[in-house]
Amino acid sequence: MLSIIISSYKDHFFEAVSKNIAETIGENFLYEIIKIDNHGQFGLCRAYNLGADKSQYENLLFLHEDTLFHTDNWGKILTENLQTPNAGVIAMA
């Protein structure tokens, strides 16, 4: 289970990443996307904190809206890696 938090300022990017997530995260994987509309009102950290406050799952993914995933079933891979002892944060570029 994964809460995906996205600070959004361009609708077409948000639409594209939402579609990409649905197509690649993995079948039957439980997730939510929390969109924080942010057209320059506040910084990225505040946007992410607002999203974290709204999340329903323990695992949080803070994601830029211009990101696209190429790996299938990445949701399971990510959450399994978060279960590794002493893993609290995973970063990717």
PDB file of C-alpha atoms in Angstrom:
ATOM      1  CA  MET A   1       0.000   0.000   0.000  1.00  0.00           C
ATOM      2  CA  LEU A   2       1.344   3.358  -1.042  1.00  0.00           C
ATOM      3  CA  SER A   3       0.325   7.009  -0.800  1.00  0.00           C
ATOM      4  CA  ILE A   4       1.707   8.944  -3.763  1.00  0.00           C
ATOM      5  CA  ILE A   5       1.940  12.669  -3.096  1.00  0.00           C
ATOM      6  CA  ILE A   6       2.303  15.013  -6.044  1.00  0.00           C
ATOM      7  CA  SER A   7       2.679  18.795  -5.930  1.00  0.00           C
ATOM      8  CA  SER A   8       0.991  19.812  -9.172  1.00  0.00           C
ATOM      9  CA  TYR A   9       1.088  22.995 -11.183  1.00  0.00           C
ATOM     10  CA  LYS A  10       0.522  21.700 -14.730  1.00  0.00           C
ATOM     11  CA  ASP A  11      -2.591  19.616 -15.328  1.00  0.00           C
ATOM     12  CA  HIS A  12      -1.214  17.833 -18.399  1.00  0.00           C
ATOM     13  CA  PHE A  13       1.788  16.553 -16.406  1.00  0.00           C
ATOM     14  CA  PHE A  14      -0.481  15.378 -13.589  1.00  0.00           C
ATOM     15  CA  GLU A  15      -2.777  13.576 -16.014  1.00  0.00           C
ATOM     16  CA  ALA A  16       0.187  11.868 -17.698  1.00  0.00           C
ATOM     17  CA  VAL A  17       1.830  10.699 -14.476  1.00  0.00           C
ATOM     18  CA  SER A  18      -1.487   9.472 -13.045  1.00  0.00           C
ATOM     19  CA  LYS A  19      -2.100   7.387 -16.174  1.00  0.00           C
ATOM     20  CA  ASN A  20       1.471   6.100 -16.142  1.00  0.00           C
ATOM     21  CA  ILE A  21       1.201   5.070 -12.492  1.00  0.00           C
ATOM     22  CA  ALA A  22      -2.035   3.179 -13.138  1.00  0.00           C
ATOM     23  CA  GLU A  23      -0.412   1.329 -16.045  1.00  0.00           C
ATOM     24  CA  THR A  24       2.862   0.400 -14.325  1.00  0.00           C
ATOM     25  CA  ILE A  25       2.438   0.200 -10.522  1.00  0.00           C
ATOM     26  CA  GLY A  26       1.121  -3.355 -10.676  1.00  0.00           C
ATOM     27  CA  GLU A  27      -2.221  -5.062 -10.940  1.00  0.00           C
ATOM     28  CA  ASN A  28      -4.207  -5.148  -7.683  1.00  0.00           C
ATOM     29  CA  PHE A  29      -1.610  -2.959  -5.919  1.00  0.00           C
ATOM     30  CA  LEU A  30      -3.313  -0.651  -3.406  1.00  0.00           C
ATOM     31  CA  TYR A  31      -2.364   2.989  -3.760  1.00  0.00           C
ATOM     32  CA  GLU A  32      -3.755   6.474  -3.645  1.00  0.00           C
ATOM     33  CA  ILE A  33      -2.668   9.613  -5.434  1.00  0.00           C
ATOM     34  CA  ILE A  34      -2.847  12.801  -3.421  1.00  0.00           C
ATOM     35  CA  LYS A  35      -2.731  15.868  -5.649  1.00  0.00           C
ATOM     36  CA  ILE A  36      -1.687  19.114  -4.019  1.00  0.00           C
ATOM     37  CA  ASP A  37      -2.557  21.977  -6.338  1.00  0.00           C
ATOM     38  CA  ASN A  38       0.379  24.326  -6.046  1.00  0.00           C
ATOM     39  CA  HIS A  39       0.663  27.178  -8.481  1.00  0.00           C
ATOM     40  CA  GLY A  40       3.471  28.880  -6.594  1.00  0.00           C
ATOM     41  CA  GLN A  41       1.541  29.463  -3.363  1.00  0.00           C
ATOM     42  CA  PHE A  42       4.069  27.562  -1.229  1.00  0.00           C
ATOM     43  CA  GLY A  43       7.289  25.594  -1.412  1.00  0.00           C
ATOM     44  CA  LEU A  44       7.622  21.954  -2.357  1.00  0.00           C
ATOM     45  CA  CYS A  45       8.318  20.799   1.214  1.00  0.00           C
ATOM     46  CA  ARG A  46       5.089  22.389   2.453  1.00  0.00           C
ATOM     47  CA  ALA A  47       3.153  20.816  -0.418  1.00  0.00           C
ATOM     48  CA  TYR A  48       4.577  17.393   0.412  1.00  0.00           C
ATOM     49  CA  ASN A  49       3.794  17.854   4.115  1.00  0.00           C
ATOM     50  CA  LEU A  50       0.201  18.785   3.274  1.00  0.00           C
ATOM     51  CA  GLY A  51      -0.052  15.610   1.207  1.00  0.00           C
ATOM     52  CA  ALA A  52       1.483  13.483   3.953  1.00  0.00           C
ATOM     53  CA  ASP A  53      -1.158  14.791   6.360  1.00  0.00           C
ATOM     54  CA  LYS A  54      -3.863  13.535   3.983  1.00  0.00           C
ATOM     55  CA  SER A  55      -2.315  10.120   3.343  1.00  0.00           C
ATOM     56  CA  GLN A  56      -3.986   6.915   4.441  1.00  0.00           C
ATOM     57  CA  TYR A  57      -1.061   4.526   3.969  1.00  0.00           C
ATOM     58  CA  GLU A  58       2.178   4.118   5.894  1.00  0.00           C
ATOM     59  CA  ASN A  59       4.434   4.168   2.820  1.00  0.00           C
ATOM     60  CA  LEU A  60       4.754   7.594   1.219  1.00  0.00           C
ATOM     61  CA  LEU A  61       6.108   8.413  -2.222  1.00  0.00           C
ATOM     62  CA  PHE A  62       6.850  12.085  -2.904  1.00  0.00           C
ATOM     63  CA  LEU A  63       6.840  12.445  -6.663  1.00  0.00           C
ATOM     64  CA  HIS A  64       7.404  15.201  -9.189  1.00  0.00           C
ATOM     65  CA  GLU A  65       4.588  15.311 -11.714  1.00  0.00           C
ATOM     66  CA  ASP A  66       6.904  15.151 -14.729  1.00  0.00           C
ATOM     67  CA  THR A  67       8.096  11.653 -13.751  1.00  0.00           C
ATOM     68  CA  LEU A  68       7.240   8.545 -15.775  1.00  0.00           C
ATOM     69  CA  PHE A  69       7.865   4.931 -14.708  1.00  0.00           C
ATOM     70  CA  HIS A  70       9.246   2.332 -17.120  1.00  0.00           C
ATOM     71  CA  THR A  71       9.358  -0.666 -14.752  1.00  0.00           C
ATOM     72  CA  ASP A  72       6.257  -2.806 -14.392  1.00  0.00           C
ATOM     73  CA  ASN A  73       5.132  -3.728 -10.869  1.00  0.00           C
ATOM     74  CA  TRP A  74       7.339  -1.060  -9.350  1.00  0.00           C
ATOM     75  CA  GLY A  75       4.894  -0.552  -6.463  1.00  0.00           C
ATOM     76  CA  LYS A  76       5.599  -4.025  -5.073  1.00  0.00           C
ATOM     77  CA  ILE A  77       9.346  -3.629  -5.653  1.00  0.00           C
ATOM     78  CA  LEU A  78       9.397  -0.307  -3.811  1.00  0.00           C
ATOM     79  CA  THR A  79       7.329  -1.402  -0.817  1.00  0.00           C
ATOM     80  CA  GLU A  80       9.303  -4.653  -0.471  1.00  0.00           C
ATOM     81  CA  ASN A  81      12.537  -2.651  -0.394  1.00  0.00           C
ATOM     82  CA  LEU A  82      11.078  -0.395   2.286  1.00  0.00           C
ATOM     83  CA  GLN A  83      10.690  -3.496   4.480  1.00  0.00           C
ATOM     84  CA  THR A  84      14.463  -4.025   4.502  1.00  0.00           C
ATOM     85  CA  PRO A  85      15.799  -3.586   8.059  1.00  0.00           C
ATOM     86  CA  ASN A  86      16.947   0.003   8.684  1.00  0.00           C
ATOM     87  CA  ALA A  87      15.522   1.247   5.359  1.00  0.00           C
ATOM     88  CA  GLY A  88      13.529   4.360   6.098  1.00  0.00           C
ATOM     89  CA  VAL A  89      13.990   6.280   2.880  1.00  0.00           C
ATOM     90  CA  ILE A  90      14.589   5.248  -0.707  1.00  0.00           C
ATOM     91  CA  ALA A  91      15.577   7.839  -3.298  1.00  0.00           C
ATOM     92  CA  MET A  92      15.652   7.522  -7.048  1.00  0.00           C
ATOM     93  CA  ALA A  93      16.720   9.716  -9.879  1.00  0.00           C
TER      94      ALA A  93
END
